[in-house]
Short mmCIF file of C-alpha atoms in Angstrom, two decimals:
data_model
loop_
_atom_site.label_atom_id
_atom_site.label_comp_id
_atom_site.label_asym_id
_atom_site.label_seq_id
_atom_site.Cartn_x
_atom_site.Cartn_y
_atom_site.Cartn_z
CA UNK A 1 -42.72 78.96 -21.78
CA UNK A 2 -40.82 76.60 -23.74
CA UNK A 3 -37.36 74.75 -22.84
CA UNK A 4 -35.19 74.87 -25.78
CA UNK A 5 -32.56 71.81 -24.87
CA UNK A 6 -30.30 72.64 -27.55
CA UNK A 7 -26.98 70.60 -28.54
CA UNK A 8 -23.78 72.09 -29.44
CA UNK A 9 -23.05 71.89 -33.28
CA UNK A 10 -20.04 70.34 -34.75
CA UNK A 11 -16.11 70.49 -32.95
CA UNK A 12 -12.95 70.53 -33.57
CA UNK A 13 -11.75 67.26 -32.63
CA UNK A 14 -8.61 67.03 -31.14
CA UNK A 15 -7.14 64.00 -29.01
CA UNK A 16 -4.89 66.13 -27.61
CA UNK A 17 -7.47 68.55 -25.87
CA UNK A 18 -9.26 66.94 -22.91
CA UNK A 19 -12.81 66.79 -24.44
CA UNK A 20 -14.54 68.91 -22.56
CA UNK A 21 -11.81 71.61 -23.42
CA UNK A 22 -13.09 71.21 -27.38
CA UNK A 23 -14.11 73.83 -29.14
CA UNK A 24 -16.87 74.21 -32.22
CA UNK A 25 -15.35 74.02 -35.51
CA UNK A 26 -15.70 77.10 -38.29
CA UNK A 27 -18.88 74.40 -39.70
CA UNK A 28 -20.27 74.26 -35.86
CA UNK A 29 -20.24 78.26 -35.89
CA UNK A 30 -21.61 78.93 -38.96
CA UNK A 31 -24.91 76.27 -38.14
CA UNK A 32 -25.43 78.24 -34.90
CA UNK A 33 -24.81 81.64 -36.23
CA UNK A 34 -28.16 80.04 -38.41
CA UNK A 35 -29.90 78.83 -35.75
CA UNK A 36 -29.40 82.16 -33.19
CA UNK A 37 -31.26 84.09 -36.58
CA UNK A 38 -34.56 81.48 -36.65
CA UNK A 39 -37.84 82.48 -35.36
CA UNK A 40 -37.25 79.35 -33.20
CA UNK A 41 -35.00 81.29 -30.51
CA UNK A 42 -36.76 85.05 -31.21
CA UNK A 43 -38.60 84.55 -27.27
CA UNK A 44 -35.47 83.20 -25.47
CA UNK A 45 -34.85 85.49 -22.35
CA UNK A 46 -32.50 82.98 -20.58
CA UNK A 47 -29.63 81.03 -21.47
CA UNK A 48 -28.08 77.97 -19.74
CA UNK A 49 -24.92 76.01 -20.66
CA UNK A 50 -22.65 73.23 -19.61
CA UNK A 51 -19.06 74.23 -18.22
CA UNK A 52 -17.87 72.35 -21.56
CA UNK A 53 -15.93 75.01 -23.78
CA UNK A 54 -18.14 73.93 -26.88
CA UNK A 55 -21.69 74.38 -24.87
CA UNK A 56 -20.62 78.14 -23.74
CA UNK A 57 -19.29 78.81 -27.30
CA UNK A 58 -22.43 78.20 -28.51
CA UNK A 59 -24.60 79.39 -25.81
CA UNK A 60 -22.62 82.67 -26.20
CA UNK A 61 -23.32 83.20 -29.51
CA UNK A 62 -27.04 82.83 -28.62
CA UNK A 63 -27.37 85.39 -26.10
CA UNK A 64 -25.42 87.94 -27.78
CA UNK A 65 -28.44 87.85 -30.19
CA UNK A 66 -30.26 89.20 -26.83
CA UNK A 67 -27.50 90.92 -24.77
CA UNK A 68 -27.99 88.37 -22.45
CA UNK A 69 -25.48 86.38 -20.33
CA UNK A 70 -24.60 82.68 -20.88
CA UNK A 71 -25.55 81.05 -17.23
CA UNK A 72 -23.59 77.80 -16.29
CA UNK A 73 -24.10 74.74 -14.41
CA UNK A 74 -21.81 71.51 -14.74
CA UNK A 75 -24.83 69.23 -14.01
CA UNK A 76 -25.87 70.43 -17.42
CA UNK A 77 -22.11 68.36 -18.88
CA UNK A 78 -22.35 65.26 -21.04
CA UNK A 79 -21.69 61.86 -19.42
CA UNK A 80 -18.46 61.92 -17.80
CA UNK A 81 -16.09 59.82 -20.19
CA UNK A 82 -12.96 60.46 -18.66
CA UNK A 83 -12.02 57.27 -17.99
CA UNK A 84 -11.61 56.51 -21.78
CA UNK A 85 -10.86 60.16 -22.79
CA UNK A 86 -10.75 60.15 -26.54
CA UNK A 87 -11.90 57.34 -28.78
CA UNK A 88 -11.67 56.80 -32.45
CA UNK A 89 -15.00 57.33 -34.11
CA UNK A 90 -15.79 53.52 -34.54
CA UNK A 91 -14.98 52.68 -31.01
CA UNK A 92 -16.97 55.68 -29.83
CA UNK A 93 -19.76 54.55 -31.59
CA UNK A 94 -19.72 51.37 -30.07
CA UNK A 95 -19.11 52.13 -26.48
CA UNK A 96 -21.73 55.02 -26.64
CA UNK A 97 -24.28 52.06 -27.83
CA UNK A 98 -23.57 50.11 -24.76
CA UNK A 99 -23.75 53.06 -22.71
CA UNK A 100 -27.68 53.54 -23.84
CA UNK A 101 -28.08 49.95 -23.76
CA UNK A 102 -27.07 49.20 -20.24
CA UNK A 103 -28.20 52.13 -18.54
CA UNK A 104 -27.30 51.23 -14.62
CA UNK A 105 -24.05 50.07 -15.62
CA UNK A 106 -20.48 51.56 -16.29
CA UNK A 107 -19.24 50.71 -19.70
CA UNK A 108 -15.38 51.38 -19.47
CA UNK A 109 -15.55 53.27 -16.73
CA UNK A 110 -17.77 56.01 -18.10
CA UNK A 111 -20.30 57.38 -15.74
CA UNK A 112 -24.17 55.10 -16.34
CA UNK A 113 -26.88 56.44 -18.39
CA UNK A 114 -28.87 56.66 -14.90
CA UNK A 115 -26.76 58.44 -13.00
CA UNK A 116 -26.35 61.09 -15.76
CA UNK A 117 -29.86 60.97 -16.37
CA UNK A 118 -30.40 62.04 -12.90
CA UNK A 119 -27.86 64.72 -12.80
CA UNK A 120 -29.11 66.30 -15.64
CA UNK A 121 -32.94 66.23 -14.57
CA UNK A 122 -31.68 67.83 -11.10
CA UNK A 123 -30.16 70.47 -12.67
CA UNK A 124 -33.07 71.36 -15.05
CA UNK A 125 -35.72 71.14 -11.97
CA UNK A 126 -33.07 73.63 -10.42
CA UNK A 127 -32.79 76.07 -13.07
CA UNK A 128 -36.58 76.00 -13.76
CA UNK A 129 -36.77 76.62 -9.95
CA UNK A 130 -35.20 79.48 -10.14
CA UNK A 131 -36.24 81.19 -13.88
CA UNK A 132 -34.95 84.29 -14.46
CA UNK A 133 -37.01 85.41 -17.66
CA UNK A 134 -40.00 85.52 -18.69
CA UNK A 135 -39.80 84.28 -22.16
CA UNK A 136 -38.19 80.84 -23.37
CA UNK A 137 -35.46 79.32 -21.85
CA UNK A 138 -32.41 78.00 -23.66
CA UNK A 139 -30.13 75.20 -22.54
CA UNK A 140 -26.96 74.68 -24.76
CA UNK A 141 -25.64 70.88 -23.68
CA UNK A 142 -24.80 67.46 -25.46
CA UNK A 143 -26.61 65.07 -27.32
CA UNK A 144 -26.58 62.21 -24.85
CA UNK A 145 -27.69 63.85 -21.80
CA UNK A 146 -30.16 65.50 -23.94
CA UNK A 147 -31.45 62.24 -24.93
CA UNK A 148 -31.39 61.06 -20.85
CA UNK A 149 -33.57 64.11 -20.64
CA UNK A 150 -35.83 63.39 -23.23
CA UNK A 151 -36.65 59.66 -22.44
CA UNK A 152 -37.07 60.89 -18.41
CA UNK A 153 -39.71 63.45 -19.54
CA UNK A 154 -41.05 61.32 -22.15
CA UNK A 155 -40.99 58.89 -19.67
CA UNK A 156 -40.09 56.32 -21.85
CA UNK A 157 -37.01 54.08 -20.74
CA UNK A 158 -33.31 54.91 -21.50
CA UNK A 159 -32.62 54.45 -25.36
CA UNK A 160 -29.84 55.82 -28.29
CA UNK A 161 -33.25 55.00 -30.38
CA UNK A 162 -34.04 58.98 -29.34
CA UNK A 163 -30.55 60.28 -30.04
CA UNK A 164 -29.89 62.91 -32.25
CA UNK A 165 -28.19 61.78 -35.31
CA UNK A 166 -25.25 64.29 -35.20
CA UNK A 167 -24.66 66.92 -33.17
CA UNK A 168 -26.42 70.34 -33.44
CA UNK A 169 -29.97 69.35 -32.72
CA UNK A 170 -32.49 71.21 -30.52
CA UNK A 171 -35.78 69.43 -28.71
CA UNK A 172 -38.37 71.16 -26.90
CA UNK A 173 -40.84 70.62 -23.73
CA UNK A 174 -43.06 72.94 -21.88
CA UNK A 175 -41.32 74.36 -18.65
CA UNK A 176 -44.99 74.10 -16.82
CA UNK A 177 -46.02 70.51 -17.52
CA UNK A 178 -42.28 69.25 -18.48
CA UNK A 179 -43.78 67.46 -21.65
CA UNK A 180 -41.49 67.07 -24.20
CA UNK A 181 -43.26 69.43 -28.10
CA UNK A 182 -40.81 67.51 -30.34
CA UNK A 183 -38.29 65.35 -30.53
CA UNK A 184 -34.48 66.30 -31.74
CA UNK A 185 -34.60 68.75 -34.96
CA UNK A 186 -31.63 69.99 -36.26
CA UNK A 187 -30.79 73.38 -35.74
CA UNK A 188 -29.59 74.30 -39.40
CA UNK A 189 -28.84 72.57 -42.43
CA UNK A 190 -25.28 70.71 -42.30
#
């Protein structure tokens, strides 16, 4: 059985709305619908998401294909960036670089990469221990925590080198051995 770790696709950026409440954009919905129709997800029997709106919306599109519920776990949430809230893109990228480069340090009040990695690992371990389906497991969450989990399971130091190049990617690992089978690949063309 495979575990598919899916990052939500494009969102509607609104500096006036908390980042955790951002919704998928029309383009994000279209890309997720294309992914949901692909053979990559044909064996999914269980769907999990973080409690963030964009992840729940993307997971809902996937779960609807199979008539499945969406289970949520707040520990699948993106690294906690509430200390800064919305940052303009260039500033965000610089802070994200520092987040990955200094995993044991809080950058501008953000949750540390090491803490976010431990949190997402614990969430996935808990989900796997309580499997409800016989097929593949889909986890719809976020790019940074997905990268942190990938680094942990790959046995490599935390590094942005392994990060997705843009929103809306998937990587997978074996549910029994926890060995990654591939790194981030786009869910659908942009």
